[in-house]
Short mmCIF file of C-alpha atoms and ligand atoms in Angstrom, two decimals:
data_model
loop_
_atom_site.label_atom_id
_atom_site.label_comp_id
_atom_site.label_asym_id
_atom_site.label_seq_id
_atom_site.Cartn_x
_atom_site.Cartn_y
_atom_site.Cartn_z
CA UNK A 1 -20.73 -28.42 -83.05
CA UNK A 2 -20.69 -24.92 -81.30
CA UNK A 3 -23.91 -22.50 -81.79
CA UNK A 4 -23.40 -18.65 -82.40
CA UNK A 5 -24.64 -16.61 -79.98
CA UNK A 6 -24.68 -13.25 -81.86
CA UNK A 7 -23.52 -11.48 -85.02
CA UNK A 8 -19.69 -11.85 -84.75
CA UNK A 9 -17.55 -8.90 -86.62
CA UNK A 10 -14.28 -9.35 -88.83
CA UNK A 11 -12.13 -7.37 -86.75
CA UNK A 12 -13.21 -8.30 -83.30
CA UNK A 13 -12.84 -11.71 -84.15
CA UNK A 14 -9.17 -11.27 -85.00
CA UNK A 15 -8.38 -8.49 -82.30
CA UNK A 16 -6.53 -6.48 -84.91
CA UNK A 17 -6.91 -3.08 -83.35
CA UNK A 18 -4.44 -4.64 -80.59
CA UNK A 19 -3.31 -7.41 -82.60
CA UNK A 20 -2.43 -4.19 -85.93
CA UNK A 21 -0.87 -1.74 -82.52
CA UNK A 22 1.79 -4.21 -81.53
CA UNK A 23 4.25 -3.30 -83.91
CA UNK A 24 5.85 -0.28 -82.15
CA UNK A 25 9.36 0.68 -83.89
CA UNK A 26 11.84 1.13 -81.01
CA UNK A 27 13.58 4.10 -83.66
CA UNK A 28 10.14 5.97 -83.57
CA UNK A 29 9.85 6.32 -79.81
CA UNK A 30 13.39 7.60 -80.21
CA UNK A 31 13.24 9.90 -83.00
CA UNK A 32 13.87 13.53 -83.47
CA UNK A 33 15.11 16.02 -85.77
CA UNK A 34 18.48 14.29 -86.67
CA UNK A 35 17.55 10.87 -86.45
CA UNK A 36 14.11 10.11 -88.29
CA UNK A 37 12.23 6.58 -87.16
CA UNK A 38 14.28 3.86 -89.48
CA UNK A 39 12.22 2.83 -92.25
CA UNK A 40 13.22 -1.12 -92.35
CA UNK A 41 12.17 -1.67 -88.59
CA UNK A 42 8.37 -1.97 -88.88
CA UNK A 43 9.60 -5.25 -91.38
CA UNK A 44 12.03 -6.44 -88.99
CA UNK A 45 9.20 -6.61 -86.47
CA UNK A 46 6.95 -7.77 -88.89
CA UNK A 47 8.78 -10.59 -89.99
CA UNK A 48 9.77 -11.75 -86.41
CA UNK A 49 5.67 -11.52 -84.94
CA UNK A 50 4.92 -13.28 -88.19
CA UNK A 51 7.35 -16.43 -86.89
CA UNK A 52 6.17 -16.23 -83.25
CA UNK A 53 2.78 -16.28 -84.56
CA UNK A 54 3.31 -19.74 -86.78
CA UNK A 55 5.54 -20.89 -83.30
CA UNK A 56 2.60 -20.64 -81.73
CA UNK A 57 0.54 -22.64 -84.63
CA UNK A 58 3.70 -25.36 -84.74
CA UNK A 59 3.81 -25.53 -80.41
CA UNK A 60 -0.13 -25.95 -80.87
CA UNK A 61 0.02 -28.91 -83.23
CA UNK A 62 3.36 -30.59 -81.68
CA UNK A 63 1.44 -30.54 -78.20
CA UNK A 64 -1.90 -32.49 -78.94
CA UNK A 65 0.93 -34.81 -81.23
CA UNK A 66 2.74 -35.58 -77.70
CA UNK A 67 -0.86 -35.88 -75.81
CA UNK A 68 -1.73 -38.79 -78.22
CA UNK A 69 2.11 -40.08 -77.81
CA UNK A 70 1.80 -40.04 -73.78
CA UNK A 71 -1.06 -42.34 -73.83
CA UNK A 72 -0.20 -45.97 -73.52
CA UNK A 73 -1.31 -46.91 -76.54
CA UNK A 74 -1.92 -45.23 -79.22
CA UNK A 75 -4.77 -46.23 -81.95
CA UNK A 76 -4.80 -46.39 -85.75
CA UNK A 77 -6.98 -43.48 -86.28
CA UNK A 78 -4.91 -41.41 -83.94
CA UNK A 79 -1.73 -41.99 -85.87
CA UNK A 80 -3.37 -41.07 -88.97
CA UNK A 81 -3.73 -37.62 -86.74
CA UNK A 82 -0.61 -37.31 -85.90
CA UNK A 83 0.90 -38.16 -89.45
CA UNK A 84 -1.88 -35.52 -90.72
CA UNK A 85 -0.19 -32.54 -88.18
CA UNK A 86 3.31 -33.49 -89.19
CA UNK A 87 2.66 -32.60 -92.33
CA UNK A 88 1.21 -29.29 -91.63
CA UNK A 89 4.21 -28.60 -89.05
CA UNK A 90 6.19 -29.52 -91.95
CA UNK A 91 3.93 -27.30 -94.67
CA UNK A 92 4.91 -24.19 -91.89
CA UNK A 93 8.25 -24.49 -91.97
CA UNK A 94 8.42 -24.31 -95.51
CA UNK A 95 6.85 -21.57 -96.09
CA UNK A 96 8.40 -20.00 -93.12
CA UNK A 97 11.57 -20.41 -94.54
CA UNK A 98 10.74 -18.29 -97.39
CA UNK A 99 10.14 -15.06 -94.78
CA UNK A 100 13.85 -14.96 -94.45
CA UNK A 101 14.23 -13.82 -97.93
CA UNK A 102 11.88 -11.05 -97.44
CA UNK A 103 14.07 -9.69 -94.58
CA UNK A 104 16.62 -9.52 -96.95
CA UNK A 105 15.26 -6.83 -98.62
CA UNK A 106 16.97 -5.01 -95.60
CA UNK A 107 20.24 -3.87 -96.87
CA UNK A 108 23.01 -4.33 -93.73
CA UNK A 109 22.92 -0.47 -93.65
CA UNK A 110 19.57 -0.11 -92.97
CA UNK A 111 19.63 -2.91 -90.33
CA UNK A 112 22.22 -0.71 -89.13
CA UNK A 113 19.66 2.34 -88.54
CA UNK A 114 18.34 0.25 -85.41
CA UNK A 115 20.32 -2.46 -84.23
CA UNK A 116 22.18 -1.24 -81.29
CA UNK A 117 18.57 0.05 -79.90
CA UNK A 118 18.11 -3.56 -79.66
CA UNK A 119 21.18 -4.57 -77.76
CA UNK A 120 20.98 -7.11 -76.02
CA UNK A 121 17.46 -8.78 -77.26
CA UNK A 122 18.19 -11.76 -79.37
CA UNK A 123 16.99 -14.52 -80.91
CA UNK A 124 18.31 -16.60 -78.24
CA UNK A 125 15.22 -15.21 -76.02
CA UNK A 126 12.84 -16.56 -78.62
CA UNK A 127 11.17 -18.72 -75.44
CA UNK A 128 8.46 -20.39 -78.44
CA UNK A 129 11.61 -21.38 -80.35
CA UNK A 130 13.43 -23.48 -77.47
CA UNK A 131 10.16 -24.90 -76.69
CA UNK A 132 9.83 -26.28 -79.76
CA UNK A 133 13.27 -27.57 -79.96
CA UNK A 134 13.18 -29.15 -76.02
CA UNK A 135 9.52 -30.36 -76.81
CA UNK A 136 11.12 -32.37 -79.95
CA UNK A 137 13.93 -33.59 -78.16
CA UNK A 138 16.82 -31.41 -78.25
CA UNK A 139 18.12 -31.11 -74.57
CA UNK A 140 20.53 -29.05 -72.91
CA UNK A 141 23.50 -31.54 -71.98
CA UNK A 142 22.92 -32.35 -75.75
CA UNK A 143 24.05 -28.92 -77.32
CA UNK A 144 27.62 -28.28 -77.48
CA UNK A 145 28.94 -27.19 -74.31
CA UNK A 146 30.47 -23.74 -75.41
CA UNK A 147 27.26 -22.55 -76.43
CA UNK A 148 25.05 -23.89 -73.48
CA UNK A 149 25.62 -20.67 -71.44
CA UNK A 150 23.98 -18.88 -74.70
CA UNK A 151 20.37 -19.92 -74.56
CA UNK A 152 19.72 -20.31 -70.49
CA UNK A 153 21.76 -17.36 -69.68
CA UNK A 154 20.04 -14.62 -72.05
CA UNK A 155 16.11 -15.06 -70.63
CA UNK A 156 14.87 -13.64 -67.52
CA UNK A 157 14.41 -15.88 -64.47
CA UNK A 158 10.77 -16.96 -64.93
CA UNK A 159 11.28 -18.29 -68.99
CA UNK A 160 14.54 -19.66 -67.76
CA UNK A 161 12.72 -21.62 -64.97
CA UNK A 162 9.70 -22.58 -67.82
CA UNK A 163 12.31 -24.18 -70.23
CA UNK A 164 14.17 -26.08 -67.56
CA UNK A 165 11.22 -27.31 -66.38
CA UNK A 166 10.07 -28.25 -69.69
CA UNK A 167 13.24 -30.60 -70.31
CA UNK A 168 11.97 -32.59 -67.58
CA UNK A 169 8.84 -33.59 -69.88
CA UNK A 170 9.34 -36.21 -72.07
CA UNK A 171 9.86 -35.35 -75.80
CA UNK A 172 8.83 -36.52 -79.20
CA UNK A 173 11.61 -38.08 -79.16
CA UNK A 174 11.32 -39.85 -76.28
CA UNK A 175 7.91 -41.07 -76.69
CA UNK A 176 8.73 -42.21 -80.24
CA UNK A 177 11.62 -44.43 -78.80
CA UNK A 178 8.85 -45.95 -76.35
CA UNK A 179 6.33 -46.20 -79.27
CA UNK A 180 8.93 -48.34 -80.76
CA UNK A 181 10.13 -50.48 -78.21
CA UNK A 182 6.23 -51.52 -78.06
CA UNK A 183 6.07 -52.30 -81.69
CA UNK A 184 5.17 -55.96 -82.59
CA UNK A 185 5.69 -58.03 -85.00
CA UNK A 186 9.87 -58.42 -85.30
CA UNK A 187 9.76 -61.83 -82.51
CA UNK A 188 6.85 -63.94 -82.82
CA UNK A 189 6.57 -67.60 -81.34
CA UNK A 190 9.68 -69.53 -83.16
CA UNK A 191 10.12 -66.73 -85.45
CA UNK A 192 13.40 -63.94 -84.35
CA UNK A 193 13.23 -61.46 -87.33
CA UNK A 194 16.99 -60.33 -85.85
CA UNK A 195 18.61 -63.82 -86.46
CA UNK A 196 17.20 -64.04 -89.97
CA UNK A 197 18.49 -60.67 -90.43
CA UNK A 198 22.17 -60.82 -89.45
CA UNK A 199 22.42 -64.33 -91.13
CA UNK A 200 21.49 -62.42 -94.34
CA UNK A 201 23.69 -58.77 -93.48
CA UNK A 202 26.73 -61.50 -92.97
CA UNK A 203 26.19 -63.13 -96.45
CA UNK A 204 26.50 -59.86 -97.87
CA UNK A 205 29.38 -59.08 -95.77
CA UNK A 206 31.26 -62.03 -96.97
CA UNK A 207 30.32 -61.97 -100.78
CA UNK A 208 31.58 -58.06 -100.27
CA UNK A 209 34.79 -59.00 -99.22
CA UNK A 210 34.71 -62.13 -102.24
CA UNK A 211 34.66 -59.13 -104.30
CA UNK A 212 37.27 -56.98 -103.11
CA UNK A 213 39.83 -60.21 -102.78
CA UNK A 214 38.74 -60.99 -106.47
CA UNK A 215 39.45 -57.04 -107.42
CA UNK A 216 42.87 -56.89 -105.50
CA UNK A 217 45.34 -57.86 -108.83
CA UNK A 218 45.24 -54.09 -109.84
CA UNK A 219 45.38 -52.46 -106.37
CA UNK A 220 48.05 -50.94 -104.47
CA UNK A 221 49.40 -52.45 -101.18
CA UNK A 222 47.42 -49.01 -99.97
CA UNK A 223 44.53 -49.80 -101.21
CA UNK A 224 43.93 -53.27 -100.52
CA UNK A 225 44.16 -52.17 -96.91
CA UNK A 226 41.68 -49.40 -97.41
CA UNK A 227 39.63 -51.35 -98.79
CA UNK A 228 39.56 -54.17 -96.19
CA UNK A 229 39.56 -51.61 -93.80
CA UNK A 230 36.31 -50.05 -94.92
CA UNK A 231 34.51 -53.58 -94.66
CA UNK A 232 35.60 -53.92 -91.17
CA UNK A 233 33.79 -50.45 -90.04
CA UNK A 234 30.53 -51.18 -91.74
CA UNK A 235 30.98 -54.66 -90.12
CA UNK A 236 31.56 -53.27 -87.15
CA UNK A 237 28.28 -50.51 -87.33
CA UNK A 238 26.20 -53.66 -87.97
CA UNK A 239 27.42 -55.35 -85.27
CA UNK A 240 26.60 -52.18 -82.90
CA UNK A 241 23.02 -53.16 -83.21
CA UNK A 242 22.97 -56.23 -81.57
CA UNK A 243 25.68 -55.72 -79.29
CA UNK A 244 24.56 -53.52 -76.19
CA UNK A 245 27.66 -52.61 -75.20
CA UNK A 246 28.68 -51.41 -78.30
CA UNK A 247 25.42 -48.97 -78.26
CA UNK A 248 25.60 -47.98 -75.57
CA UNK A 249 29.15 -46.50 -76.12
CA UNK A 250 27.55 -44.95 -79.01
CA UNK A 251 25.21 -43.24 -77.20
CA UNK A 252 27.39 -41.84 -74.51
CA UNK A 253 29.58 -40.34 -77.03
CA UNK A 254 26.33 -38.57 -78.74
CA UNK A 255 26.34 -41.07 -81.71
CA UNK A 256 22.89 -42.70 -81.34
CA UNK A 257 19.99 -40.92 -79.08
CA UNK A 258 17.42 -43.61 -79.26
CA UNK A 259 17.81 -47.24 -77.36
CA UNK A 260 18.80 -50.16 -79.09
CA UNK A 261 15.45 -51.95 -79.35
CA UNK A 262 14.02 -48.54 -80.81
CA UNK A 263 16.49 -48.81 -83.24
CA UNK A 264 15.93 -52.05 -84.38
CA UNK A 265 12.00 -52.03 -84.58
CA UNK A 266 12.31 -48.49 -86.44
CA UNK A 267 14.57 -50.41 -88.50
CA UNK A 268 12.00 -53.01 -89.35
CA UNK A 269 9.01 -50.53 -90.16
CA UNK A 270 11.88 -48.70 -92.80
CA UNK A 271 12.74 -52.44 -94.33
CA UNK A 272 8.76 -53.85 -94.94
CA UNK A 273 7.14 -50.31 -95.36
CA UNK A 274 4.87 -51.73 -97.89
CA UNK A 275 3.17 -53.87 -95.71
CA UNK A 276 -0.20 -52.39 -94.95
CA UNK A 277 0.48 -51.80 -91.47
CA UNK A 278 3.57 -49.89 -91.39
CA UNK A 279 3.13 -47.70 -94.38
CA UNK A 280 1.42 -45.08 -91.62
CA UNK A 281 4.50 -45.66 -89.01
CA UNK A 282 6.48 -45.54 -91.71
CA UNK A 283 5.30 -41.81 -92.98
CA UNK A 284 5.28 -40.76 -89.74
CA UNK A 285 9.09 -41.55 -89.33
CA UNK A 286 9.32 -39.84 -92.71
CA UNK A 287 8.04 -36.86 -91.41
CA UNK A 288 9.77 -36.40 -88.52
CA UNK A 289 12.83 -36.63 -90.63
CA UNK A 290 11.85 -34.38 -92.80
CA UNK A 291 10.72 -32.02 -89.57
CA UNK A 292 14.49 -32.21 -88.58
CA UNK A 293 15.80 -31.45 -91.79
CA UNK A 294 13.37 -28.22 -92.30
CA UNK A 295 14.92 -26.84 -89.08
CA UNK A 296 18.75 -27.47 -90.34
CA UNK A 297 18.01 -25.97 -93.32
CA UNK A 298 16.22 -22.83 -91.90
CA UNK A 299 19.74 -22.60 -89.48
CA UNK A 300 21.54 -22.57 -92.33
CA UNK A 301 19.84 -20.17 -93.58
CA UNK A 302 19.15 -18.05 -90.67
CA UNK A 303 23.45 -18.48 -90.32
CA UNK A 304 24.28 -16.77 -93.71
CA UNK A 305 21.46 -13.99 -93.08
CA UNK A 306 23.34 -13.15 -89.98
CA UNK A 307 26.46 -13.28 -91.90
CA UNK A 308 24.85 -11.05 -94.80
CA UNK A 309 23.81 -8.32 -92.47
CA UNK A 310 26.69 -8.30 -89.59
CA UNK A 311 29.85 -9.87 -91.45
CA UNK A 312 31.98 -11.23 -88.52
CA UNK A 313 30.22 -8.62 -85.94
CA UNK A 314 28.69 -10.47 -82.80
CA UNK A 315 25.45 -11.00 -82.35
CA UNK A 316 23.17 -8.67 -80.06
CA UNK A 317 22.69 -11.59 -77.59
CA UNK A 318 26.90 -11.40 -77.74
CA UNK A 319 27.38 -14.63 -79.07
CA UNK A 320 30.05 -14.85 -82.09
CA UNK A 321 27.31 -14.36 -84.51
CA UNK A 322 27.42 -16.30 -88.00
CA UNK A 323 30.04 -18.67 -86.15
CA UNK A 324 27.25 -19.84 -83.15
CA UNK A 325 24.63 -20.02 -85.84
CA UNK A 326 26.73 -22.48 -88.38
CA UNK A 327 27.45 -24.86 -85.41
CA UNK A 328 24.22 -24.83 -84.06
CA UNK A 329 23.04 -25.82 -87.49
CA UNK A 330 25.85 -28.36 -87.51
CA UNK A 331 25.07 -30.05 -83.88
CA UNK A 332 21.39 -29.54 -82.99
CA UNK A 333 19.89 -32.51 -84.53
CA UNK A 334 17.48 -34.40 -83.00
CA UNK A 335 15.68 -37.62 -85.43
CA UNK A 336 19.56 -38.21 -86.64
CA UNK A 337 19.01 -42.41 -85.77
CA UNK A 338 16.54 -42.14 -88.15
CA UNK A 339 18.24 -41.09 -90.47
CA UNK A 340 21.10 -43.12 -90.15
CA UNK A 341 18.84 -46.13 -90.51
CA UNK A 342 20.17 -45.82 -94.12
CA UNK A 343 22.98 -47.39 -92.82
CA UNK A 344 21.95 -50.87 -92.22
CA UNK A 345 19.14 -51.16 -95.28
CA UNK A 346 19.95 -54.27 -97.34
CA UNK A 347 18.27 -55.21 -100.62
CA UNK A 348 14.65 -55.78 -100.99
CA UNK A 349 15.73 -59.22 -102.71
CA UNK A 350 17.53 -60.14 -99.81
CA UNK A 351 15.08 -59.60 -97.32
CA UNK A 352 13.88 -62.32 -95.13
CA UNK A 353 10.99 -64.34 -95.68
CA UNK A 354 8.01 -63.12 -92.65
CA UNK A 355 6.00 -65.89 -91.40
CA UNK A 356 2.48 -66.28 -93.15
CA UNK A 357 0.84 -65.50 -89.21
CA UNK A 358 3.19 -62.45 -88.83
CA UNK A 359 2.19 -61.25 -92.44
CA UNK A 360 -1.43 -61.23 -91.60
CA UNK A 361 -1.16 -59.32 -88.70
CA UNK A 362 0.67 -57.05 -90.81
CA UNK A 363 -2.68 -56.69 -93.72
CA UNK A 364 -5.31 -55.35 -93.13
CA UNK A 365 -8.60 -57.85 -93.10
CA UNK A 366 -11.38 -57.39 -95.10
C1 HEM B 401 18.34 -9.07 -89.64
C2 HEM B 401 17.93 -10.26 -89.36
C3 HEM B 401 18.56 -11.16 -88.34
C4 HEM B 401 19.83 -11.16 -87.85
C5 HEM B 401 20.99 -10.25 -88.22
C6 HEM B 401 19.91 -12.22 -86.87
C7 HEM B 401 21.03 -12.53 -86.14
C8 HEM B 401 21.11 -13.48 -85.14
C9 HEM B 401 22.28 -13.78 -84.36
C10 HEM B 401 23.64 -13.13 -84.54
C11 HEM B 401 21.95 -14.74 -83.48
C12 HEM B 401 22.84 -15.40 -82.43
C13 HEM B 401 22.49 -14.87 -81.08
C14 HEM B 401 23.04 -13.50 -80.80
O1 HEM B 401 24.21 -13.38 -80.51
O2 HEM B 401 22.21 -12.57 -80.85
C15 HEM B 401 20.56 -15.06 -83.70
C16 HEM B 401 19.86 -16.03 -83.01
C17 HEM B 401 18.57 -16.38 -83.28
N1 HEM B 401 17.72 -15.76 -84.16
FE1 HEM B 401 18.21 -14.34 -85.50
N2 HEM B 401 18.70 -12.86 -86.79
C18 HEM B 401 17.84 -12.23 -87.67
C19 HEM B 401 16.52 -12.58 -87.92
C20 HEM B 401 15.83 -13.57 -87.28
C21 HEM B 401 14.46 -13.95 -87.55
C22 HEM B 401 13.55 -13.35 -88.61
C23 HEM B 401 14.15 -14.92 -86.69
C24 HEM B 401 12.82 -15.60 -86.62
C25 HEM B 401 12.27 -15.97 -85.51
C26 HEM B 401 15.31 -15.17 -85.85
C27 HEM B 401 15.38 -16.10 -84.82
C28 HEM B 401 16.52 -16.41 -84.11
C29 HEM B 401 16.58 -17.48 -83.15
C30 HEM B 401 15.47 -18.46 -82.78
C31 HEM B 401 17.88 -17.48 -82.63
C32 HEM B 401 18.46 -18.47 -81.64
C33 HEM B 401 19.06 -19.59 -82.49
C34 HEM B 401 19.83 -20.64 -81.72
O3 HEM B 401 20.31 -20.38 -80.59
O4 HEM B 401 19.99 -21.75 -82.27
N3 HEM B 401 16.32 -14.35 -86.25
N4 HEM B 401 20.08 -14.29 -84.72
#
């Protein structure tokens, strides 16, 4: 623990004489008899130093979360760390969320009091904001390409050069998938969870179709088909994980981010999270979804604001405003294979038996 070397005062702590003189209206510096300072831009300012600020708390937290990650291997106590900073990332966002509403307030003619003294500063020059998104895993060659020129091509050489360097670090995303591929437990001595696994996923594949053969008397020609075409896709989406070719297409066309192996040991933590061992992995997965899904929602919302105040009008950064936004939302995911781990669950009745030895390394001993 530190020691206090003096008396230490409330405001010099904080800095708020410069930290309460940095919001400086662009509309008062320019205002004169026929066009008074605009009364809604000390919020708009407000609200948007009040994100950076938690940015800064979120970049803060996700960094010493990829410092544990980067090590190569990473102890019990330290994922109970980084499941404990999750949280609070996630704990931000929500309540970040909630500033948008205040913004609101603004009616779209008041916005319109100041807005063109802002052209062109945007969003898209929010440097804290991409660094969150690259330092999670969301990548250039992984946005769409129509709006790749946005983001790169609206900062000034030196944050340009900071974010491109930056996508050469690895990401949370990354160093999950190699956190993963280390995980134990799924092949052990005679013991291939995988086999177990797909002889159980193709019993329920066949009893499915049993089912829709015994159902057909009432269908349609049309149907029937349908029907029997629907089994062969899921079929087919179980048979991507154990076929690398088949993944690997997937991931080439965007589909699946993470690597096979990833995939399948992430798979395993989601199927037997109430063993002892994995209920941690497990709620760290959980959050990282949950992460992902914060930041859709907070596009979405962020989308319709822009909407609210400029209609169809483009954006000061010059991109087509509401319509940039909603695809963004749409397309920048980045924990989607988690998600779609969904996909392959089967039920807990069904599960395979573990071996007693891989059991006890999955309980804890005392
Ligand atoms: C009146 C309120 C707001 C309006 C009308 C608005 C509008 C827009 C528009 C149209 C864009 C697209 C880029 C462009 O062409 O300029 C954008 C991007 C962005 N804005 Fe806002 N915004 C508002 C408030 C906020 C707030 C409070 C934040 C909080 C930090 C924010 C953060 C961002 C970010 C990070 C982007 C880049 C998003 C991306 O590329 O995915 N905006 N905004």
């Amino acid at each position: 623990m530190h020691k206090n070397q003096g008396p230490v005062y409330y405001n010099d702590y904080l800095m708020l004489e410069k930290f309460l003189d940095c919001q400086q209206p662009l509309s008062r510096k320019y205002a004169d008899q026929s066009n008074p300072e605009a009364h809604d831009e000390t919020l708009f300012i407000v609200v948007h130093q009040a994100y950076e600020l938690w940015f800064k708390q979120i970049l803060h937290d996700l960094n010493s979360i990829l410092k544990i990650f980067s090590q190569s291997k990473v102890h019990d106590h330290e994922l109970g760390t980084v499941v404990q900073r999750l949280e609070r990332i996630r704990k931000i966002q929500v309540m970040i969320g909630s500033q948008l509403e205040i913004l609101e307030s603004m009616t779209p003619m008041d916005f319109l009091e100041f807005r063109n003294l802002l052209i062109p500063a945007s969003g898209f020059q929010s440097t804290q904001f991409r660094e969150i998104e690259i330092k999670l895993g969301l990548n250039t060659h992984d946005r769409q390409s129509i709006d790749r020129e946005f983001f790169l091509g609206r900062l000034n050489e030196k944050d340009r050069q900071k974010l491109i360097e930056l996508e050469g670090s690895p990401s949370l995303l990354k160093l999950l998938e190699a956190w993963l591929e280390r995980t134990p437990f799924t092949i052990s001595g005679d013991f291939n969870f995988w086999n177990e696994y797909q002889k159980t996923v193709q019993a329920i594949s066949s009893e499915d179709e049993a089912t829709i053969q015994s159902n057909m008397a009432n269908l349609s020609d049309r149907e029937k088909q349908m029907q029997l075409e629907n089994l062969k896709v899921t079929r087919e989406t179980f048979e991507s994980l154990f076929d690398e070719e088949a993944h690997a297409q997937l991931v080439s066309a965007g589909g699946r981010k993470l690597s096979r192996k990833a995939i399948l040991n992430a798979l395993f933590i989601l199927l037997y999270r109430e063993e002892p061992m994995l209920a941690l992995p497990y709620q760290m997965m959980s959050l990282m979804m949950d992460i992902d899904e914060n930041f859709t929602t907070w596009r979405y919302r962020h989308a319709l604001l822009a909407q609210r105040m400029l209609g169809t009008k483009i954006g000061t950064g010059g991109s087509s405003g509401h319509q940039y936004l909603k695809r963004a939302a749409d397309n920048n995911r980045v924990f989607v294979d988690l998600f779609n781990l969904s996909t392959y669950l089967i039920p807990r009745s069904r599960l395979p038996q573990i071996p007693e030895a891989v059991k006890r390394q999955l309980n804890f001993h005392v």
